[in-house]
mmCIF file of C-alpha atoms in Angstrom:
data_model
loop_
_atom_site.group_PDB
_atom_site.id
_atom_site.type_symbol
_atom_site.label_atom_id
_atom_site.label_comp_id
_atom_site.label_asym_id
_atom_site.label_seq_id
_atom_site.Cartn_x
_atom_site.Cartn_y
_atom_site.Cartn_z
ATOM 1 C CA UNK F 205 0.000 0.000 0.000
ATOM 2 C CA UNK F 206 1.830 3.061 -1.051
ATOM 3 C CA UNK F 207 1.118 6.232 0.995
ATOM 4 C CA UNK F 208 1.798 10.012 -0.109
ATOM 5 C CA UNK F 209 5.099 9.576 2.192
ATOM 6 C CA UNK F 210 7.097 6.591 -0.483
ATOM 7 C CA UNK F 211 5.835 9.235 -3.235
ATOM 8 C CA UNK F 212 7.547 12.213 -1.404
ATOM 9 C CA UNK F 213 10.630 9.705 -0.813
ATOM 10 C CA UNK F 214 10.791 8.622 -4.843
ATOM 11 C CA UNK F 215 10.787 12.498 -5.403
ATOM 12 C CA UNK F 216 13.277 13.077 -3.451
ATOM 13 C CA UNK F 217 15.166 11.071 -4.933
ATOM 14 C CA UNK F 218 15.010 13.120 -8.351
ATOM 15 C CA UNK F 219 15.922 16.269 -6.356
ATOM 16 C CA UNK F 220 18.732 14.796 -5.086
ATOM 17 C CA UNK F 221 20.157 13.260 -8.637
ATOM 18 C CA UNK F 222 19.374 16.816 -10.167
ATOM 19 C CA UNK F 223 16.530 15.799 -11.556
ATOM 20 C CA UNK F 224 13.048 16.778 -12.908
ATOM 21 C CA UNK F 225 9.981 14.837 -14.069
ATOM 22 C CA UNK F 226 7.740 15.982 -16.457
ATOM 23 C CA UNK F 227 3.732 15.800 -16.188
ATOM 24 C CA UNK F 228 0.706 16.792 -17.975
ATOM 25 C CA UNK F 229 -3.034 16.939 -18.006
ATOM 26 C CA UNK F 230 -5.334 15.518 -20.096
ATOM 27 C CA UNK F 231 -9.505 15.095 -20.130
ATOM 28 C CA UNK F 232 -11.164 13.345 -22.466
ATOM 29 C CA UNK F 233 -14.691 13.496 -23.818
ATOM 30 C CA UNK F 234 -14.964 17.529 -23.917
ATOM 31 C CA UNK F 235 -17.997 19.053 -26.054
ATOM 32 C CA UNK F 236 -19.711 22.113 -24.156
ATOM 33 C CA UNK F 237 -19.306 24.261 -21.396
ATOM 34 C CA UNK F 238 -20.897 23.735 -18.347
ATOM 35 C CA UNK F 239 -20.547 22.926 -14.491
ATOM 36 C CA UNK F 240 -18.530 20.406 -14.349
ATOM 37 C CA UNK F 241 -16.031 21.809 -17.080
ATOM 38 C CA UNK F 242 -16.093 24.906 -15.069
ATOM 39 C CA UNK F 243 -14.759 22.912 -11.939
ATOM 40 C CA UNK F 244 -12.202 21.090 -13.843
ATOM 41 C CA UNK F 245 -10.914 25.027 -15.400
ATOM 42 C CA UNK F 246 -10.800 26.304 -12.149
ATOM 43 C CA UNK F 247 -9.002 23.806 -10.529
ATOM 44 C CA UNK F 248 -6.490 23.381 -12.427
ATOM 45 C CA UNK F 249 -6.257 27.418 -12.789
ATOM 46 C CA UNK F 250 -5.873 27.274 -9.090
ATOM 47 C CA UNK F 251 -3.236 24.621 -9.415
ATOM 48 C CA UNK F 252 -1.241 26.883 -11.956
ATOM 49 C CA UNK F 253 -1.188 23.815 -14.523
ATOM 50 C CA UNK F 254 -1.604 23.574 -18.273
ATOM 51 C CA UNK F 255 -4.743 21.164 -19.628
ATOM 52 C CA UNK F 256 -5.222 19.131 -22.437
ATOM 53 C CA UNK F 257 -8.581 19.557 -23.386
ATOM 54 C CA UNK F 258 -9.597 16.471 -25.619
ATOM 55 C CA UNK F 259 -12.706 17.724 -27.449
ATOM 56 C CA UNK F 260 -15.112 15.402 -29.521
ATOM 57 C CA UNK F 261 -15.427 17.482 -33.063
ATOM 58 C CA UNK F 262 -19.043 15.876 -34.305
ATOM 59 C CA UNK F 263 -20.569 17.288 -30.943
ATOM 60 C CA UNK F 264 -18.504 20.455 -30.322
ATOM 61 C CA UNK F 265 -20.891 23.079 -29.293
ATOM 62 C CA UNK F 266 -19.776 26.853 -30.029
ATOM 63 C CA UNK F 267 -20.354 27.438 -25.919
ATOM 64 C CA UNK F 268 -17.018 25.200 -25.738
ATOM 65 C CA UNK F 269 -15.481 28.365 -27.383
ATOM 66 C CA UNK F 270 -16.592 30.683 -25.386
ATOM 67 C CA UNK F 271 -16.175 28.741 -21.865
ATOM 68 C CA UNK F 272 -11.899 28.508 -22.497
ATOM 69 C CA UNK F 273 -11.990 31.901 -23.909
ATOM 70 C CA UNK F 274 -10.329 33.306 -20.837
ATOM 71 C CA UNK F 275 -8.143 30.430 -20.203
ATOM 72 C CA UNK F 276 -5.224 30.558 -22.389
ATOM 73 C CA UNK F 277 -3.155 27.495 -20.472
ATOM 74 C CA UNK F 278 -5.990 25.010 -21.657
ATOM 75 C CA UNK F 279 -4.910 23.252 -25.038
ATOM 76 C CA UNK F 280 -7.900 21.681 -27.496
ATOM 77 C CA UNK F 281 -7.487 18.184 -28.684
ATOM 78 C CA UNK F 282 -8.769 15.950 -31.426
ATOM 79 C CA UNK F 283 -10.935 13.048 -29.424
ATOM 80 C CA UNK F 284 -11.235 11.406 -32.389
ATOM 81 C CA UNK F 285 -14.823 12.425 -34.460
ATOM 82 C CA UNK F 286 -17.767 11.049 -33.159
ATOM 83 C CA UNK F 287 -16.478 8.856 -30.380
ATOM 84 C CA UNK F 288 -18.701 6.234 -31.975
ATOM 85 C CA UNK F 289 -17.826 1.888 -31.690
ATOM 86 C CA UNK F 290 -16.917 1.161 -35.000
ATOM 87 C CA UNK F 291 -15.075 -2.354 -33.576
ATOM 88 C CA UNK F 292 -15.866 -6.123 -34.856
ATOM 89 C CA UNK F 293 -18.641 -7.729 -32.722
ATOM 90 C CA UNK F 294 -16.599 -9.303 -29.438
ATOM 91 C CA UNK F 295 -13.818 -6.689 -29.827
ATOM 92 C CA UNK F 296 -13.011 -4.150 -27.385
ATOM 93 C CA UNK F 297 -14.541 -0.717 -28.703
ATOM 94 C CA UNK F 298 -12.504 1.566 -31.029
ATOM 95 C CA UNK F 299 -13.369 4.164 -33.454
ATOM 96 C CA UNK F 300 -10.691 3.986 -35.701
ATOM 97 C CA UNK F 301 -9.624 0.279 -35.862
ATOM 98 C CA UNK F 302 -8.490 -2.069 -38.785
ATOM 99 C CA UNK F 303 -12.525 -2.858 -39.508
ATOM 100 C CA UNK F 304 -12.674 0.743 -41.425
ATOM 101 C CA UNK F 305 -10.858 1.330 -44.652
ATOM 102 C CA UNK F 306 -7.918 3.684 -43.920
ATOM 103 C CA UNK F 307 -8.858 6.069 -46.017
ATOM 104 C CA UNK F 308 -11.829 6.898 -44.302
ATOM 105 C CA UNK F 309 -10.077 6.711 -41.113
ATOM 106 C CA UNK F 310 -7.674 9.277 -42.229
ATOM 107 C CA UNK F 311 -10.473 11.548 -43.966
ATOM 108 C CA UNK F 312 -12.296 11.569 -40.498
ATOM 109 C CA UNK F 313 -9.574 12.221 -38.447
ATOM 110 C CA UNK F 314 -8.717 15.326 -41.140
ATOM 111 C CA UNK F 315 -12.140 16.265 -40.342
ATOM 112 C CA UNK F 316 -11.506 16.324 -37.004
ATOM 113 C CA UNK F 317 -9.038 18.606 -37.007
ATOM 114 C CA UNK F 318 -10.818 21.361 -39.627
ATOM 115 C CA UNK F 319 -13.607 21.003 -37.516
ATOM 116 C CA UNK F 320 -11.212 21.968 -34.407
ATOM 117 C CA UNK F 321 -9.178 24.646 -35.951
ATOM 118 C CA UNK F 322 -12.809 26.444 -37.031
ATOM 119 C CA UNK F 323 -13.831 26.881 -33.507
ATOM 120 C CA UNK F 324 -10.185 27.392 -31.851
ATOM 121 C CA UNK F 325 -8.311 28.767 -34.541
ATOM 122 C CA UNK F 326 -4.573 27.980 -33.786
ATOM 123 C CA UNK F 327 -4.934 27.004 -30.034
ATOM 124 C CA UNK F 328 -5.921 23.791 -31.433
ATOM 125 C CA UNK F 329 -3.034 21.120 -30.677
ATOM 126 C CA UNK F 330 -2.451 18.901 -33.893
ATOM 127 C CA UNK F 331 -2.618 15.654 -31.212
ATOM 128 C CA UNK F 332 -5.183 12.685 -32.170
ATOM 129 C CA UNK F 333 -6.424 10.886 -28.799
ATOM 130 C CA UNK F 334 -8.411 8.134 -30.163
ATOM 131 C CA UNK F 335 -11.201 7.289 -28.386
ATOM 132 C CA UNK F 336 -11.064 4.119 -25.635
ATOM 133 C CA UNK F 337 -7.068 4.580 -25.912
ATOM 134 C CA UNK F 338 -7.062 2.765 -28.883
ATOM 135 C CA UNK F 339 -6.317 2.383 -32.976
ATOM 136 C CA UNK F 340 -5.394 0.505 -35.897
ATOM 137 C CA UNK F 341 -0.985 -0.068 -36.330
ATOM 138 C CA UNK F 342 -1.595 1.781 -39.035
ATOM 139 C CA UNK F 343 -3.173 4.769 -38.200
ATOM 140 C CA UNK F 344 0.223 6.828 -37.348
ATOM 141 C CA UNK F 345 0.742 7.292 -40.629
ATOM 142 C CA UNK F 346 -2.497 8.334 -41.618
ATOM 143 C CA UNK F 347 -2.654 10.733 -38.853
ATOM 144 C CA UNK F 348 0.861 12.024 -40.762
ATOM 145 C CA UNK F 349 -1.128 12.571 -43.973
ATOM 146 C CA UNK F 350 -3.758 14.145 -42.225
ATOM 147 C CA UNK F 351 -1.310 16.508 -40.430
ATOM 148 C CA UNK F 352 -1.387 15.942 -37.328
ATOM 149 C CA UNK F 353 2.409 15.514 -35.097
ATOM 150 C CA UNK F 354 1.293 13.895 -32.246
ATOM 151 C CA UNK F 355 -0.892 10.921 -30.109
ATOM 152 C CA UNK F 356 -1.995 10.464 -26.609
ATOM 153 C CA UNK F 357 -3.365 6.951 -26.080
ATOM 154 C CA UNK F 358 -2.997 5.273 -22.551
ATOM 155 C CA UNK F 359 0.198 3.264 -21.329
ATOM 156 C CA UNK F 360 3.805 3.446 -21.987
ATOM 157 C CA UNK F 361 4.192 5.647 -25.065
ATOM 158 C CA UNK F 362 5.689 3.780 -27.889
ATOM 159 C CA UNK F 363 8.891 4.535 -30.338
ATOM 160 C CA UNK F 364 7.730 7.662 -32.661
ATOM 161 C CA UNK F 365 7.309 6.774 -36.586
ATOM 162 C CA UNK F 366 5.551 8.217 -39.286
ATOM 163 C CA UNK F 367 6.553 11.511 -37.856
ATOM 164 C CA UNK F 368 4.155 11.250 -35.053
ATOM 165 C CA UNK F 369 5.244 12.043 -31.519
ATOM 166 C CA UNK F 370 3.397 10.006 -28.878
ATOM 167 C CA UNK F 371 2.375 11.477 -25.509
ATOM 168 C CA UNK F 372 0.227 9.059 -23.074
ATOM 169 C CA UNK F 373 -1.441 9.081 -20.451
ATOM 170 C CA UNK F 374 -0.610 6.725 -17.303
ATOM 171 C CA UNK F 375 -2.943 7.095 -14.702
ATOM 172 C CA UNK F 376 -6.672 6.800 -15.201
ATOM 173 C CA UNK F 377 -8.606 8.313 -12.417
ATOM 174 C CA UNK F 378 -11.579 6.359 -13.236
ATOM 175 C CA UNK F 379 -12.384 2.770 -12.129
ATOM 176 C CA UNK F 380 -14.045 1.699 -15.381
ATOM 177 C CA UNK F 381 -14.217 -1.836 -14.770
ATOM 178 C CA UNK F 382 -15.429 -1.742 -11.608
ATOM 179 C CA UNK F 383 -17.262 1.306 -9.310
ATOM 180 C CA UNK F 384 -16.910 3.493 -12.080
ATOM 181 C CA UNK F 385 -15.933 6.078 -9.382
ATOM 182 C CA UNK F 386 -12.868 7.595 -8.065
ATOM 183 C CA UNK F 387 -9.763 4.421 -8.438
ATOM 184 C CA UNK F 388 -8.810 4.237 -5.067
ATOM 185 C CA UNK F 389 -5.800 6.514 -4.059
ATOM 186 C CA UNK F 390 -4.003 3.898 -2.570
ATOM 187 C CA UNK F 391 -3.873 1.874 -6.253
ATOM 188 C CA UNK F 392 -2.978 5.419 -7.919
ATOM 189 C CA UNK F 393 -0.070 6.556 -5.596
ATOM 190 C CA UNK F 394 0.959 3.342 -6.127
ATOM 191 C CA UNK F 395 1.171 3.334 -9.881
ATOM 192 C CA UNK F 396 2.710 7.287 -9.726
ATOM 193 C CA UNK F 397 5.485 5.403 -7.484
ATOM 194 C CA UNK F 398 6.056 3.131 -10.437
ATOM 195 C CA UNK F 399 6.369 5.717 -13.364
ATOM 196 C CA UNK F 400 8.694 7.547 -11.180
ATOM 197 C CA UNK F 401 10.867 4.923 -10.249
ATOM 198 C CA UNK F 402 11.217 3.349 -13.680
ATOM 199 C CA UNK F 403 12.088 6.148 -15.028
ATOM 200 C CA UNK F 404 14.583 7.477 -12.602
ATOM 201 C CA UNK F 405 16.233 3.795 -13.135
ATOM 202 C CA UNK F 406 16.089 3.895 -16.857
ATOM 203 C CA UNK F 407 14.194 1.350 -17.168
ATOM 204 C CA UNK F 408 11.803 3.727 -18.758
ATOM 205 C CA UNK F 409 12.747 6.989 -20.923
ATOM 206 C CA UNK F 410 13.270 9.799 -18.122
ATOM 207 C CA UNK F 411 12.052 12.355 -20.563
ATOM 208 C CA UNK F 412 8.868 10.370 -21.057
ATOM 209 C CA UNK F 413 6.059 12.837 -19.484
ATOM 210 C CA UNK F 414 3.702 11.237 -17.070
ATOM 211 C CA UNK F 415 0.289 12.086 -17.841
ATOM 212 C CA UNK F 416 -2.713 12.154 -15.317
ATOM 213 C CA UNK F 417 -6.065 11.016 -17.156
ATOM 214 C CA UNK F 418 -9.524 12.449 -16.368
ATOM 215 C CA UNK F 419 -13.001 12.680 -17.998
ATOM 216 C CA UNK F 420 -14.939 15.758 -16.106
ATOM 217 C CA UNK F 421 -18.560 14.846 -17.612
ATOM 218 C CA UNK F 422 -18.471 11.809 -15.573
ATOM 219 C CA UNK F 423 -17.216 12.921 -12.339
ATOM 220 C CA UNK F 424 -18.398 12.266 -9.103
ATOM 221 C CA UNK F 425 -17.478 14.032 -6.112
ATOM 222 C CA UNK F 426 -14.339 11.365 -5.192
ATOM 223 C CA UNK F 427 -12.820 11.536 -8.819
ATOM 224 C CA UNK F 428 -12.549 15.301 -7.951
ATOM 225 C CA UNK F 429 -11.672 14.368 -4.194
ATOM 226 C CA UNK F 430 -8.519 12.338 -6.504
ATOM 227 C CA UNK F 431 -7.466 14.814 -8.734
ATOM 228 C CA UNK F 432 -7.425 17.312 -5.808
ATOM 229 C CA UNK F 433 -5.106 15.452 -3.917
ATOM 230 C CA UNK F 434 -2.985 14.383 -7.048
ATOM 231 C CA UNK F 435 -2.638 18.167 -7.723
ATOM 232 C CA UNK F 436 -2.331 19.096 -4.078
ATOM 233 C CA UNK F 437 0.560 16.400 -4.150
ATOM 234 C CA UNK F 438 2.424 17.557 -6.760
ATOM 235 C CA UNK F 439 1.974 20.915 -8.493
ATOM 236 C CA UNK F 440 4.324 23.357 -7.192
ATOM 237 C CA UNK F 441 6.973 20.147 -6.183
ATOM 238 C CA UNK F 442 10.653 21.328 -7.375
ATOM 239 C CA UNK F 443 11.012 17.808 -8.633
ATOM 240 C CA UNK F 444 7.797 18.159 -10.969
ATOM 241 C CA UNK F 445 7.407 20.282 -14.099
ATOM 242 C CA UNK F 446 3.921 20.802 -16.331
ATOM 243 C CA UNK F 447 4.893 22.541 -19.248
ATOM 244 C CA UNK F 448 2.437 23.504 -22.085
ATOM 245 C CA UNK F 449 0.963 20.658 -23.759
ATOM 246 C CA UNK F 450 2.372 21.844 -27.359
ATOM 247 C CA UNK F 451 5.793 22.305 -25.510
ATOM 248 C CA UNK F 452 5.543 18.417 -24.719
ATOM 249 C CA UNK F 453 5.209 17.768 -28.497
ATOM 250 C CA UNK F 454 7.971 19.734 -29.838
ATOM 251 C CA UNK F 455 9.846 17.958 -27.081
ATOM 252 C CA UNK F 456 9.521 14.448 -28.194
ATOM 253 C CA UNK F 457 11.913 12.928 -30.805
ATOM 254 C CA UNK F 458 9.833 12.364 -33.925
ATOM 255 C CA UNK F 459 11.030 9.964 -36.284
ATOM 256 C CA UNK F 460 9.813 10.016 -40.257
#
């Protein structure tokens, strides 16, 4: 059971080596302003960190635009385009798996992104998060064609190709399997020790960003109990840095 105290202790560690580690934001499922997006802008306002905003473009609604207006550290993303299951019967759902042709996979994600950069102009991030984390092998390089640098799926980010840069996420807030409410902090402390350590080892890439997953539409009052203490725990440490999202993707070594 990993406490706030073995976190504090694998930080310390960095600070002693010289060390930083990177983190970021991101929330997925974003389509209109309202309460709950309001909650999630101010805390993270309060928090003095950058967000990834992951916005769906079929459902984008203009109040979206006007609801980030005054907050110039929150970065749209492409969720994808409809967030609809597209996936074989008996296979985990995915909107832009192998069961599509890739061309209309790639004309859907360029969609996407014209639909974005209408409402957003250039704040818009050219970063595809596919919806449930997941996509066909060969979507990378259709996201290239399409113009977009960069992913965010879920998990340990894998070698760049195609050009595109990938930036994960590594801790879901959300019990999806089970409660459907707030994972329990124990289990996420626990898997922040775990980033942090293999990293500092280099057993993962150091430089590797660890990103903090959330979905505000769905929250309940102990996923925002979680991401309060996750924030309370870490922004502001000297061994912790959140740049801008479109820092993070000029960061990464692309590969063609």
């Amino acid at each position: 059971m990993t406490s706030w105290t073995a976190v504090n202790e694998e930080l310390a560690r960095w600070t002693d080596l010289g060390l930083r580690c990177t983190f970021w934001l991101r929330d997925d499922d974003a389509v209109a302003a309202g309460p709950q997006l309001d909650r999630l802008l101010n805390r993270c306002t309060q928090a003095g960190i950058p967000l990834g905003l992951a916005v769906i473009p079929a459902d984008a609604e203009p109040s979206l635009t006007e609801a980030l207006a005054d907050h110039a550290c929150v970065t749209p993303l492409v969720h994808g385009w409809s967030h609809t299951d597209h996936a074989a019967p008996g296979k985990k759902k995915c909107e832009f798996g192998p069961e599509r042709p890739p061309e209309l996979r790639r004309a859907e994600a360029e969609r996407g992104l014209s639909v974005l950069r209408a409402l957003f102009g250039n704040r818009v991030l050219p970063l595809f998060v596919p919806p449930w984390n997941r996509m066909a092998p060969d979507m990378p390089a259709c996201l290239s064609a399409a113009g977009y640098r960069a992913v965010s799926a879920f998990g340990p980010s894998p070698e760049p190709r195609d050009g595109i840069a990938w930036i994960n996420t590594h801790l879901d807030l959300i019990d999806w399997r089970g409660s459907r409410s707030a994972v329990p902090l124990d289990t996420l402390l626990d898997t922040l020790c775990r980033e942090l350590r293999e990293r500092r080892e280099g057993q993962r890439d150091p430089h590797e960003p660890i990103g903090l997953l959330t979905h505000h539409r769905v929250h309940d009052e102990a996923i925002w109990a979680s991401l309060d203490r996750l924030l309370d725990g870490l922004a502001g440490h000297p061994a912790v840095e959140w740049p801008a999202v479109g820092t993070l993707c000029r960061s990464r070594k692309r590969k063609p």
